[in-house]
Structures are given as C-alpha cells and as structure tokens.
Short mmCIF file of C-alpha atoms in Angstrom, two decimals:
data_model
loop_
_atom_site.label_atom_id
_atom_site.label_comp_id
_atom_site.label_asym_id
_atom_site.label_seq_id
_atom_site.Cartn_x
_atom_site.Cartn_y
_atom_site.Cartn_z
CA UNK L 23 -4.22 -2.36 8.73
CA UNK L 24 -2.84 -3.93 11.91
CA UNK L 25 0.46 -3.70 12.49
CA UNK L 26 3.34 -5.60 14.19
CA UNK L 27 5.87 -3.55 16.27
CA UNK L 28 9.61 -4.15 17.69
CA UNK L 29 12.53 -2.81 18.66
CA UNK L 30 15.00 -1.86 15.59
CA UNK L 31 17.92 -2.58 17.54
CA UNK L 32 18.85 -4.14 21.05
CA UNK L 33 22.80 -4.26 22.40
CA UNK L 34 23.68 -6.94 24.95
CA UNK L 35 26.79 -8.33 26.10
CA UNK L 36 27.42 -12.12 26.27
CA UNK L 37 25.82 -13.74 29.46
CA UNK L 38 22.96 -11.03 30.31
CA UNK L 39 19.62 -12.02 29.32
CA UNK L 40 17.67 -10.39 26.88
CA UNK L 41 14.21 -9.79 26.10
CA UNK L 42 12.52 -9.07 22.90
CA UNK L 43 9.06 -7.52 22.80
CA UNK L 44 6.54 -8.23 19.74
CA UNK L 45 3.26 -6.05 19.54
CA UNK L 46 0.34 -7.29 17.55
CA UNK L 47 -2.51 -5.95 17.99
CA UNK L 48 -5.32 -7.51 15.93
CA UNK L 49 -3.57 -11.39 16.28
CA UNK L 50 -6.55 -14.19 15.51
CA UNK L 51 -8.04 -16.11 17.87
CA UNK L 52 -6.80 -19.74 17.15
CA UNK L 53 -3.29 -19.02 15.98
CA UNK L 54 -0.07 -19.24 17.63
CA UNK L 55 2.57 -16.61 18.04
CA UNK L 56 6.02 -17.80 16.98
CA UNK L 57 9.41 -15.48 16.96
CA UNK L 58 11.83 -16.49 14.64
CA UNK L 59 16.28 -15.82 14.39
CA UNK L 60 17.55 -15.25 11.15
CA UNK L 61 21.44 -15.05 10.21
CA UNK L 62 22.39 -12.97 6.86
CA UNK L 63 22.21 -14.75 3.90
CA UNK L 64 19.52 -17.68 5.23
CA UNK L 65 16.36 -18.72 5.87
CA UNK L 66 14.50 -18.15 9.40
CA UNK L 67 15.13 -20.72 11.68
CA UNK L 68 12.35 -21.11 14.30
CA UNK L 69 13.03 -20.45 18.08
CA UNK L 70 9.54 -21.23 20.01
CA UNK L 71 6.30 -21.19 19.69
CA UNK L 72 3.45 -20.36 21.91
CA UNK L 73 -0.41 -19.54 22.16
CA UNK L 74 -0.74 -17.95 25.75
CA UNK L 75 1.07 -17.68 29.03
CA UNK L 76 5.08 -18.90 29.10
CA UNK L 77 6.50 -21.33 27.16
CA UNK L 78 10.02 -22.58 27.68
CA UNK L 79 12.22 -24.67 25.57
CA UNK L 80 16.06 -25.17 25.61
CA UNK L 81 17.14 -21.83 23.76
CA UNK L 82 14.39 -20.01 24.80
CA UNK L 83 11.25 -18.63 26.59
CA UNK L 84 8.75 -17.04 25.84
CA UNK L 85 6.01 -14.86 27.14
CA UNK L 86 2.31 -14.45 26.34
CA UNK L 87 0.08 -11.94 28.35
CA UNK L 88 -3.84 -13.24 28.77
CA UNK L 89 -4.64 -10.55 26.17
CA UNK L 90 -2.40 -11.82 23.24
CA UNK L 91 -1.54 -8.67 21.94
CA UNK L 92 1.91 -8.82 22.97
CA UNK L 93 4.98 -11.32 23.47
CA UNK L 94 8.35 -11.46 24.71
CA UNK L 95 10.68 -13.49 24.02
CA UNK L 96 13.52 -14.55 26.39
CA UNK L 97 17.17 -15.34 25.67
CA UNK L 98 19.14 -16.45 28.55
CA UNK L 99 22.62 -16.01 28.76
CA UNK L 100 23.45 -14.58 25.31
CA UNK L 101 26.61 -15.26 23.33
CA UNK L 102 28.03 -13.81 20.96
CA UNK L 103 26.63 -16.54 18.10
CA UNK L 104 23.01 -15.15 19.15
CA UNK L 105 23.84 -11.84 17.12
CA UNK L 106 21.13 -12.08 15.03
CA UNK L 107 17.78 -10.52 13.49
CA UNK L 108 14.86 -11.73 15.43
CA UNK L 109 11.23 -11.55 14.11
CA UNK L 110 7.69 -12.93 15.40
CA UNK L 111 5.39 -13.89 13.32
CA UNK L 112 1.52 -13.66 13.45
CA UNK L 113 -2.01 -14.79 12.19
CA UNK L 114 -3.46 -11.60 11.68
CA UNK L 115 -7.48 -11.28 10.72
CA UNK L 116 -7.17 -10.69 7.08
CA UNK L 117 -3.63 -10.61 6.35
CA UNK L 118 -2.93 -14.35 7.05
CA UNK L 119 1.13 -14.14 8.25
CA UNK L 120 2.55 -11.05 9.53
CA UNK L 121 6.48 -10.98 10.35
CA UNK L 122 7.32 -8.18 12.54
CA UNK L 123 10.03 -5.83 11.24
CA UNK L 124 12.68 -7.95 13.46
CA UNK L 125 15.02 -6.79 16.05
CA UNK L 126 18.67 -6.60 15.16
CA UNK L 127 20.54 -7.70 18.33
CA UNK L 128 23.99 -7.34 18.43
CA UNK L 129 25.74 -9.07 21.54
CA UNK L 130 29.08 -7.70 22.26
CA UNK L 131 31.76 -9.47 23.98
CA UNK X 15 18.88 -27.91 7.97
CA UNK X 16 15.49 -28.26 7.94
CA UNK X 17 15.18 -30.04 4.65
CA UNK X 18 13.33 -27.52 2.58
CA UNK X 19 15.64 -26.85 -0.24
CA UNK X 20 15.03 -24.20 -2.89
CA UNK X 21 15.83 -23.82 -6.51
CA UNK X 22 17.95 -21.66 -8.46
CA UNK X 23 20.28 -20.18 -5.35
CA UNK X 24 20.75 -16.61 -7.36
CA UNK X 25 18.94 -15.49 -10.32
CA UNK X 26 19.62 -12.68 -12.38
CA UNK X 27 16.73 -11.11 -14.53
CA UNK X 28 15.44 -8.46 -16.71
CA UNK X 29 12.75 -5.91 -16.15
CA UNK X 30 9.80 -7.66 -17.91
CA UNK X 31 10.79 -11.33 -18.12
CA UNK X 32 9.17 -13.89 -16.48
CA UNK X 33 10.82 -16.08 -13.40
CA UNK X 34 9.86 -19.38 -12.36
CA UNK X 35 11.38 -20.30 -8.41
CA UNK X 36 10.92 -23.52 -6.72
CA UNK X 37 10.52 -25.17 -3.35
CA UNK X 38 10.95 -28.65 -2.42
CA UNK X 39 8.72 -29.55 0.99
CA UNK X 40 10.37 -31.24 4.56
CA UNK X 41 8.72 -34.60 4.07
CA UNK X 42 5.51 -34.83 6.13
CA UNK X 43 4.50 -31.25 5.35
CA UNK X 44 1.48 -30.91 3.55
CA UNK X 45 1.57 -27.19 3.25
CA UNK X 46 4.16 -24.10 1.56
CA UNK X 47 4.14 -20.73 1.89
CA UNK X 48 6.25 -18.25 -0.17
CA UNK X 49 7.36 -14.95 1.39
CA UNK X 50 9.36 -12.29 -0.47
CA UNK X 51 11.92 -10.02 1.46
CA UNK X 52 13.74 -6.96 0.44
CA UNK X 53 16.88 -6.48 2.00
CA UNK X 54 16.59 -5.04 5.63
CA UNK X 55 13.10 -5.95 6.01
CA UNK X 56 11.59 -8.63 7.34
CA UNK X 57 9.80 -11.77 5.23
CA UNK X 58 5.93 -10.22 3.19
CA UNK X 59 3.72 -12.86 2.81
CA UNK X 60 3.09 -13.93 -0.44
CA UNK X 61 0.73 -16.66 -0.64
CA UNK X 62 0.17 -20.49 0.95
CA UNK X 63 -0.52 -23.91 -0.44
CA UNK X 64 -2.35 -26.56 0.87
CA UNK X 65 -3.07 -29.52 -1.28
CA UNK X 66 -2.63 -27.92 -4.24
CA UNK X 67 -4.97 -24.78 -3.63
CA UNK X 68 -4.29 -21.54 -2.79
CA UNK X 69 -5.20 -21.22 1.27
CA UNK X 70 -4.27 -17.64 1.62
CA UNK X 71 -2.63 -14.51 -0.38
CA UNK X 72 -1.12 -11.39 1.12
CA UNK X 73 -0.85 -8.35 -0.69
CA UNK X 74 1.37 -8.94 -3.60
CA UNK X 75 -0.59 -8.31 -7.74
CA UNK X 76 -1.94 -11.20 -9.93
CA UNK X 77 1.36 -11.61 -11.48
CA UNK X 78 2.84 -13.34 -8.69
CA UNK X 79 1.34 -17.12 -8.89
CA UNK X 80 2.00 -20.75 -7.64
CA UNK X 81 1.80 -23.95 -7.76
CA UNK X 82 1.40 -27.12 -5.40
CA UNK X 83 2.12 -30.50 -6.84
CA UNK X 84 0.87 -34.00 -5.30
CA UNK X 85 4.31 -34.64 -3.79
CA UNK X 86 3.97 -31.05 -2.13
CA UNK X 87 6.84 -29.41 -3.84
CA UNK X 88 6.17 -26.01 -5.02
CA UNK X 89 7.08 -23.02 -7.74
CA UNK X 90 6.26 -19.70 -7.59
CA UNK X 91 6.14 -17.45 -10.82
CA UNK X 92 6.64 -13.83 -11.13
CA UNK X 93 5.63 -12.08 -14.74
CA UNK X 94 6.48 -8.97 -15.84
CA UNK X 95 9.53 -8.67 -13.52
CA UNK X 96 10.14 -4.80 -12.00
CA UNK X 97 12.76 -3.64 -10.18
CA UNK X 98 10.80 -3.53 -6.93
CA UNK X 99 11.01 -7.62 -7.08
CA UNK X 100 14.46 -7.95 -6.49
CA UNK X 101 14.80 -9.25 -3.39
CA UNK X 102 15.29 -12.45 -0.94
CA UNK X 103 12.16 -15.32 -2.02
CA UNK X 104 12.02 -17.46 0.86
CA UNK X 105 9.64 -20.93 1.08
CA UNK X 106 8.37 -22.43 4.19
CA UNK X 107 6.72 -25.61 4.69
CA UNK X 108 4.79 -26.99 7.75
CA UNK X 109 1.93 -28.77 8.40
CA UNK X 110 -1.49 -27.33 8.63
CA UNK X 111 -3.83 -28.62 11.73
CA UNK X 112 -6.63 -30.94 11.16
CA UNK X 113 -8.18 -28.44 13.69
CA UNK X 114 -8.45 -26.23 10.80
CA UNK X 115 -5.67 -23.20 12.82
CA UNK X 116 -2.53 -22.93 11.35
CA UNK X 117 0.68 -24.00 12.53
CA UNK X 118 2.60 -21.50 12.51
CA UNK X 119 5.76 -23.60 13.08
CA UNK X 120 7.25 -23.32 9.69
CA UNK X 121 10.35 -24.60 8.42
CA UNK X 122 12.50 -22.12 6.11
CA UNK X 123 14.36 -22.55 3.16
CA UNK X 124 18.15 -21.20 2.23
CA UNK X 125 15.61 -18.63 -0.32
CA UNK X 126 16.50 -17.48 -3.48
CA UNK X 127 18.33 -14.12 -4.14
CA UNK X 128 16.41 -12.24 -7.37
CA UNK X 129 18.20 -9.43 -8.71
CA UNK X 130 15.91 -7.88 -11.59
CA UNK X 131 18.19 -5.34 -13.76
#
C-alpha cells in the first residue's frame, strides 16, 4: 500500500518559519496535493493547494519538487494561534484520498 | 465557516445499533466525501459522492453506506455499530473538475463525535 509520511511533532517559537514535509510516494498523476490545519474539536480547514513547483498564498507556501513525491509546506512567521495539527492530503492510485498522519506543531512563545 | 454543517453534533450508541449521520453541502458543491477519524489520527477515507453515485470508497466494510440527494446534501449510515467506530465523522464538500481530476480543495465540516458503548 503506499503510504504518506510526516513528522509526529515539530517545536517552533513565534516568528521563525517553519516547514512541514509530506512524503507520498505513489501520488496520481492529475491530482493536486493540498496540506490541511486542524484545531481540536473541528473540522480541517484548508491552507493551500498545489500541483507542482511553489505556490504561495497569504498564510502560506508551499513546495512541490518536479517528481511529486514530496511537499513542503511553509509557514512564515509563526504565532502562537498556528499551534495546530497539520496534514496533506493526496490522490493516491487506488486509495482515492490519503491524509497523512499530520504533524503536531506546537509554537512556543 | 465554510458552510458545510453536519448533523447530530454528538451521538451516543450501542454496540449493534444502527446510526444514520448527515451532511449538508457549501452551495455550489456538487460533490461529499465522508472521512472517519479516531482520536489522534488523522481523517480515513470513507467514501465520495458525486451526483448521487458513489465515485470512490476507501477501505471501510459494506456496512458503512451513503447517500447523495438532488440538492447535494448527504447521510452516511453505519450498521451493526462496534466499538472500533467510535470516533470523529467528518464531511467535506467541493466541487469535482469537469476535467474529470479531483479537486482536492475540500471544505470541512464541524464532524460528528460517535461514541459506540
């Protein structure tokens, strides 16, 4: 089965930047990568979306190598309201929509 | 907000009874997906619905089924409820390409919290 890795846990401290890394090895062809922040207690609330190269919005950017077996996303200047569980989310052949495990970041003041 | 809205907010149940969950679409959206998650995992795929048919099923038993209806609400059923179910149902609408790809840009739900005893 493919599989979709991150990082348990990241630690920042408000203002750095952070950067999230998604592996997904068997993504389809056509499909989009998106990551995704989720608070306890509520839906996932979408971040950014991309197919290949960088894509940059106003909370985010986000980075696709030319192989698409990878992403990272980019938070600039964290505070401490961006403590949060972050996920991506993939087509996968097969397996239609595969959420990463997520990334718990915690940003500390 | 993102003006999908989900029905009951908690639900307590039995092992064995049956459990019927619903999802009201973001206006324009023409397609839902339900996801299940346990608590400290991330969102499983359940299955998708695009006018009114199935489009896609991850890997959860015949006893979890759905529904699409014209105005592109949506209810997912559970039968024979085990403990293993209890968890965080989350519903997503969006809107699928004409270009036949998904877009993955989906708009979450508050979810509903299933605690089978």
């Amino acid at each position: 089965l493919a599989k979709t890795t991150q990082p348990i846990s990241m630690d920042s401290y408000e203002g750095q930047e952070v950067n999230i890394t998604c592996s997904h090895n068997n993504i389809a062809t056509n499909d989009y990568i998106t990551w995704y922040q989720q608070f306890p207690s509520q839906g996932p609330r979408f971040i950014i979306q991309g197919y290949k190269t960088k894509v940059t919005n106003e909370v985010a950017s986000l980075f696709i190598p030319a192989d698409r077996k990878s992403s990272t996303l980019s938070l600039p200047r964290v505070s401490l309201s961006d403590t949060a569980v972050y996920y991506c989310l993939v087509v996968v052949y097969g397996q239609n929509f595969v959420f990463g495990p997520g990334t718990r970041l915690s940003v500390l003041p | 907000e993102t003006g999908v809205t989900q029905s009951p907010t908690h639900l307590i149940k039995t092992r064995g009874q049956q459990v019927t969950l619903r999802c009201s679409s973001q206006s324009g959206h023409n397609t839902v997906s339900w996801y299940q998650q346990a608590l400290g995992q991330g969102p499983q795929f359940i299955f998708q619905y695009y006018r009114e048919e199935e489009n896609g099923r991850g890997n959860f038993p015949p006893r979890f089924s759905g529904l699409q209806f014209p105005n592109y609400s949506s209810e997912l059923n559970v039968n024979a409820l085990e403990l293993d179910d209890s968890a965080l149902y989350l519903c997503a609408s969006s809107l699928l390409g004409t270009s036949g790809s998904s877009y993955n840009e989906q708009f979450f739900g508050p979810g509903t919290r299933l605690t089978v005893l």
